[in-house]
Short mmCIF file of C-alpha atoms and ligand atoms in Angstrom, two decimals:
data_model
loop_
_atom_site.label_atom_id
_atom_site.label_comp_id
_atom_site.label_asym_id
_atom_site.label_seq_id
_atom_site.Cartn_x
_atom_site.Cartn_y
_atom_site.Cartn_z
CA MET A 1266 96.80 98.74 88.41
CA SER A 1267 96.51 95.70 86.17
CA GLN A 1268 94.50 92.75 87.41
CA THR A 1269 96.52 89.60 87.67
CA PRO A 1270 94.71 86.30 87.31
CA GLY A 1271 95.85 83.36 89.42
CA ASP A 1272 98.16 84.02 92.29
CA PRO A 1273 99.40 87.64 92.19
CA ASP A 1274 102.73 88.51 93.78
CA LEU A 1275 101.86 90.81 96.69
CA SER A 1276 105.36 90.83 98.16
CA ALA A 1277 107.59 93.93 98.20
CA ALA A 1278 109.47 92.42 95.24
CA GLY A 1279 106.20 91.98 93.36
CA TRP A 1280 105.22 95.63 93.89
CA GLN A 1281 108.75 96.77 93.01
CA LYS A 1282 108.38 94.91 89.69
CA ARG A 1283 105.20 96.87 88.97
CA TYR A 1284 107.11 100.12 89.54
CA ASP A 1285 110.02 98.89 87.40
CA ALA A 1286 107.63 98.01 84.56
CA ASN A 1287 105.78 101.33 84.92
CA GLN A 1288 102.59 99.41 85.72
CA THR A 1289 101.42 102.15 88.06
CA GLY A 1290 97.93 102.66 86.71
CA TRP A 1291 96.77 103.59 90.23
CA ASP A 1292 98.89 106.74 90.27
CA ARG A 1293 96.99 110.00 89.66
CA GLY A 1294 100.06 112.19 89.40
CA GLU A 1295 98.36 114.60 91.81
CA PRO A 1296 96.56 114.47 95.16
CA ASN A 1297 93.28 112.57 95.33
CA PRO A 1298 90.30 115.00 95.07
CA ALA A 1299 88.85 113.29 98.16
CA LEU A 1300 91.82 114.46 100.22
CA LEU A 1301 91.40 118.03 98.91
CA GLN A 1302 87.69 117.88 99.73
CA TRP A 1303 88.33 116.67 103.30
CA LEU A 1304 90.92 119.43 103.74
CA LYS A 1305 88.57 122.07 102.34
CA LEU A 1306 85.75 120.95 104.64
CA GLY A 1307 88.09 120.96 107.65
CA ALA A 1308 87.38 117.27 108.28
CA LEU A 1309 91.12 116.57 108.30
CA LYS A 1310 92.57 118.96 110.85
CA ALA A 1311 96.20 119.86 111.62
CA GLY A 1312 98.06 117.13 113.46
CA SER A 1313 99.82 113.84 112.88
CA VAL A 1314 98.83 111.65 109.93
CA TYR A 1315 99.89 108.14 109.01
CA VAL A 1316 99.80 107.26 105.28
CA PRO A 1317 100.15 103.47 104.78
CA GLY A 1318 101.15 102.18 101.33
CA CYS A 1319 101.87 105.78 100.28
CA GLY A 1320 103.17 104.92 96.78
CA LEU A 1321 104.66 107.97 95.06
CA GLY A 1322 103.01 110.03 97.77
CA HIS A 1323 101.26 112.99 96.11
CA GLU A 1324 99.03 113.15 99.19
CA VAL A 1325 102.06 113.03 101.50
CA VAL A 1326 103.56 116.04 99.70
CA GLU A 1327 100.23 117.91 99.90
CA LEU A 1328 99.87 117.20 103.63
CA ALA A 1329 103.49 118.16 104.35
CA LYS A 1330 102.98 121.44 102.42
CA ARG A 1331 100.03 122.22 104.67
CA GLY A 1332 102.05 121.64 107.82
CA PHE A 1333 100.79 118.19 108.83
CA GLU A 1334 103.20 115.93 110.69
CA VAL A 1335 103.25 113.04 108.21
CA THR A 1336 104.55 109.48 108.53
CA ALA A 1337 104.43 107.58 105.24
CA VAL A 1338 105.13 103.87 104.91
CA ASP A 1339 105.66 101.75 101.80
CA PHE A 1340 107.75 98.60 101.37
CA THR A 1341 109.15 99.36 97.89
CA GLN A 1342 112.37 101.19 97.26
CA SER A 1343 110.91 103.02 94.24
CA ALA A 1344 108.09 104.58 96.22
CA THR A 1345 110.09 105.57 99.28
CA GLN A 1346 113.15 106.85 97.38
CA SER A 1347 111.12 108.89 94.93
CA LEU A 1348 108.99 110.40 97.70
CA LYS A 1349 112.02 111.27 99.85
CA GLN A 1350 113.62 113.00 96.86
CA ARG A 1351 110.49 115.01 96.04
CA LEU A 1352 110.17 116.15 99.65
CA LEU A 1353 113.83 117.13 99.68
CA ASN A 1354 113.52 119.02 96.37
CA GLN A 1355 110.59 121.00 97.72
CA GLY A 1356 112.12 121.65 101.13
CA LEU A 1357 109.36 119.70 102.86
CA VAL A 1358 109.54 117.41 105.87
CA ALA A 1359 107.84 114.04 106.37
CA GLU A 1360 108.97 110.74 107.81
CA VAL A 1361 109.16 108.16 105.02
CA LEU A 1362 109.75 104.57 106.10
CA ARG A 1363 110.45 101.54 103.96
CA GLU A 1364 108.70 98.67 105.70
CA SER A 1365 105.57 96.55 105.62
CA VAL A 1366 102.35 98.08 106.89
CA LEU A 1367 101.63 94.61 108.26
CA HIS A 1368 104.51 95.06 110.71
CA TYR A 1369 104.62 98.80 111.23
CA ARG A 1370 103.23 100.24 114.41
CA ASP A 1371 104.40 103.55 115.76
CA ALA A 1372 104.51 103.98 119.52
CA ALA A 1373 102.75 107.34 119.17
CA ALA A 1374 99.05 107.28 118.38
CA PHE A 1375 98.26 109.32 115.28
CA ASP A 1376 95.46 111.89 114.99
CA ALA A 1377 94.55 110.52 111.57
CA VAL A 1378 95.22 107.75 109.09
CA TYR A 1379 94.89 108.43 105.35
CA GLU A 1380 94.24 105.04 103.71
CA GLN A 1381 94.23 105.26 99.92
CA THR A 1382 94.37 102.02 97.92
CA CYS A 1383 96.63 100.21 100.35
CA LEU A 1384 93.93 97.90 101.77
CA CYS A 1385 92.98 96.81 98.23
CA ALA A 1386 96.65 96.04 97.53
CA ILE A 1387 96.90 93.61 100.46
CA ASP A 1388 95.86 89.95 100.46
CA PRO A 1389 92.31 89.91 101.91
CA LYS A 1390 93.49 87.13 104.28
CA GLN A 1391 95.56 89.87 105.96
CA TRP A 1392 92.77 92.43 106.21
CA THR A 1393 91.89 91.69 109.84
CA ASN A 1394 95.54 92.06 110.82
CA TYR A 1395 95.70 95.35 108.87
CA GLU A 1396 92.50 96.69 110.43
CA GLN A 1397 93.88 95.93 113.90
CA ARG A 1398 97.10 97.77 113.08
CA LEU A 1399 95.25 100.82 111.76
CA HIS A 1400 93.07 100.83 114.88
CA ALA A 1401 96.13 100.54 117.15
CA SER A 1402 97.94 103.32 115.30
CA LEU A 1403 95.20 105.90 116.04
CA ARG A 1404 94.46 107.72 119.28
CA ILE A 1405 90.91 107.32 120.61
CA GLY A 1406 88.77 109.77 118.65
CA GLY A 1407 91.34 109.74 115.84
CA LYS A 1408 90.00 109.49 112.30
CA LEU A 1409 90.53 107.05 109.48
CA PHE A 1410 90.08 108.71 106.07
CA ALA A 1411 89.45 105.71 103.84
CA LEU A 1412 89.08 105.24 100.10
CA PHE A 1413 87.46 101.87 99.48
CA MET A 1414 88.21 100.62 95.95
CA GLN A 1415 85.20 99.34 94.01
CA THR A 1416 86.13 96.79 91.35
CA ASP A 1417 83.22 94.33 91.47
CA SER A 1418 85.74 91.63 90.57
CA PRO A 1419 86.91 88.61 92.57
CA ILE A 1420 90.41 89.08 91.12
CA GLY A 1421 93.00 91.49 92.44
CA PRO A 1422 94.94 93.53 93.11
CA PRO A 1423 93.10 95.79 93.46
CA PHE A 1424 90.83 93.65 95.64
CA HIS A 1425 87.21 94.73 95.77
CA CYS A 1426 86.39 96.55 99.03
CA ASP A 1427 82.70 95.75 99.16
CA LEU A 1428 80.98 98.19 101.52
CA ASP A 1429 79.18 95.45 103.49
CA ALA A 1430 82.51 93.63 103.92
CA MET A 1431 84.11 96.93 105.02
CA GLN A 1432 81.37 97.42 107.62
CA GLU A 1433 82.19 93.95 108.99
CA LEU A 1434 85.94 94.59 108.92
CA PHE A 1435 85.76 98.12 110.39
CA HIS A 1436 83.06 97.06 112.80
CA ASP A 1437 80.90 99.66 114.53
CA CYS A 1438 81.90 98.24 117.91
CA ARG A 1439 85.36 99.74 117.19
CA TRP A 1440 84.66 102.47 114.62
CA ARG A 1441 82.02 105.18 114.22
CA TRP A 1442 81.06 105.55 110.56
CA SER A 1443 80.30 109.08 109.33
CA ASP A 1444 77.24 109.72 107.17
CA GLY A 1445 78.95 111.96 104.62
CA ARG A 1446 80.46 109.43 102.23
CA PHE A 1447 81.05 110.24 98.56
CA THR A 1448 82.48 108.60 95.44
CA VAL A 1449 85.57 109.60 93.47
CA ASP A 1450 86.85 108.38 90.12
CA HIS A 1451 90.02 106.28 90.17
CA PRO A 1452 92.57 106.67 87.32
CA SER A 1453 91.97 103.00 86.42
CA GLY A 1454 88.36 103.85 85.50
CA MET A 1455 87.04 102.29 88.71
CA LYS A 1456 85.51 104.15 91.66
CA GLU A 1457 86.56 104.71 95.25
CA ILE A 1458 84.12 105.28 98.09
CA ALA A 1459 85.42 107.97 100.46
CA VAL A 1460 84.43 107.43 104.09
CA VAL A 1461 85.56 108.85 107.43
CA LEU A 1462 85.62 106.49 110.43
CA THR A 1463 86.38 107.52 114.00
CA LYS A 1464 88.16 105.21 116.43
CA LYS A 1465 85.98 104.33 119.40
CA GLU A 1466 87.31 103.35 122.79
CA SER A 1467 87.56 99.55 122.92
C1 LIG B 1615 97.93 100.50 94.57
S1 LIG B 1615 99.38 101.22 95.18
C2 LIG B 1615 98.71 102.72 95.89
C3 LIG B 1615 99.74 103.75 96.17
C4 LIG B 1615 99.18 105.08 96.72
N1 LIG B 1615 98.46 104.89 97.95
C5 LIG B 1615 98.27 105.70 95.69
O1 LIG B 1615 97.05 105.61 95.82
O2 LIG B 1615 98.81 106.29 94.73
C6 LIG B 1615 99.67 100.23 96.60
C7 LIG B 1615 100.95 100.62 97.31
O3 LIG B 1615 100.99 99.89 98.53
C8 LIG B 1615 102.29 99.34 98.70
N2 LIG B 1615 102.11 98.14 99.51
C9 LIG B 1615 101.39 97.03 99.22
N3 LIG B 1615 101.44 96.16 100.24
C10 LIG B 1615 102.21 96.74 101.20
C11 LIG B 1615 102.66 96.32 102.48
N4 LIG B 1615 102.31 95.13 102.99
N5 LIG B 1615 103.44 97.17 103.19
C12 LIG B 1615 103.82 98.37 102.68
N6 LIG B 1615 103.45 98.80 101.46
C13 LIG B 1615 102.64 98.00 100.74
C14 LIG B 1615 102.81 99.09 97.30
O4 LIG B 1615 104.22 99.08 97.27
C15 LIG B 1615 102.20 100.27 96.54
O5 LIG B 1615 103.09 101.38 96.55
#
């Protein structure tokens, strides 16, 4: 993901341009090791999972293979079309929706949300809105599996998800933070902090 000085285009058209220009430095080409770790540990259990800003959706494919009921949302045509085709080719089922995560809210409350580099792709002025939507999309006791991008830069995307700022945003009056956080390498050379948060009753 290249850093854009000035005023980056964070619209669907802006992200589509990045796909068109093959500026997809965020894409691992395979599932994030954090997801595999959470699956191995049994932290992410069978059920419904929402994947906002799914991109090319390696994690969506992995979850669908393992029998999760997956809903993936991204507002670019490239991401949603490519993911739908891959699922089809592999005989897998997942709901893939082309819309903004800042508008999407399913009526059903999910068991889990898998948030991987979508928050850091959104204008920080919209983060409170996004946090509220993630909270509303989970059932009480549902879990948010989050990868907080560490860039240590004021410029984005990706926008730096400082851990203190994340603790303010995902406040402990609404979320229970787990102790077992760990760090994974991002393809861009940066790091992501992997954390599991549980939705409290509010
Ligand atoms: C940095 S990429 C990450 C993609 C994927 N999660 C991954 O880690 O490979 C950010 C993705 O979020 C999508 N995105 C950004 N803002 C969005 C929004 N408001 N609604 C839906 N998708 C959005 C972009 O189209 C892009 O596919």
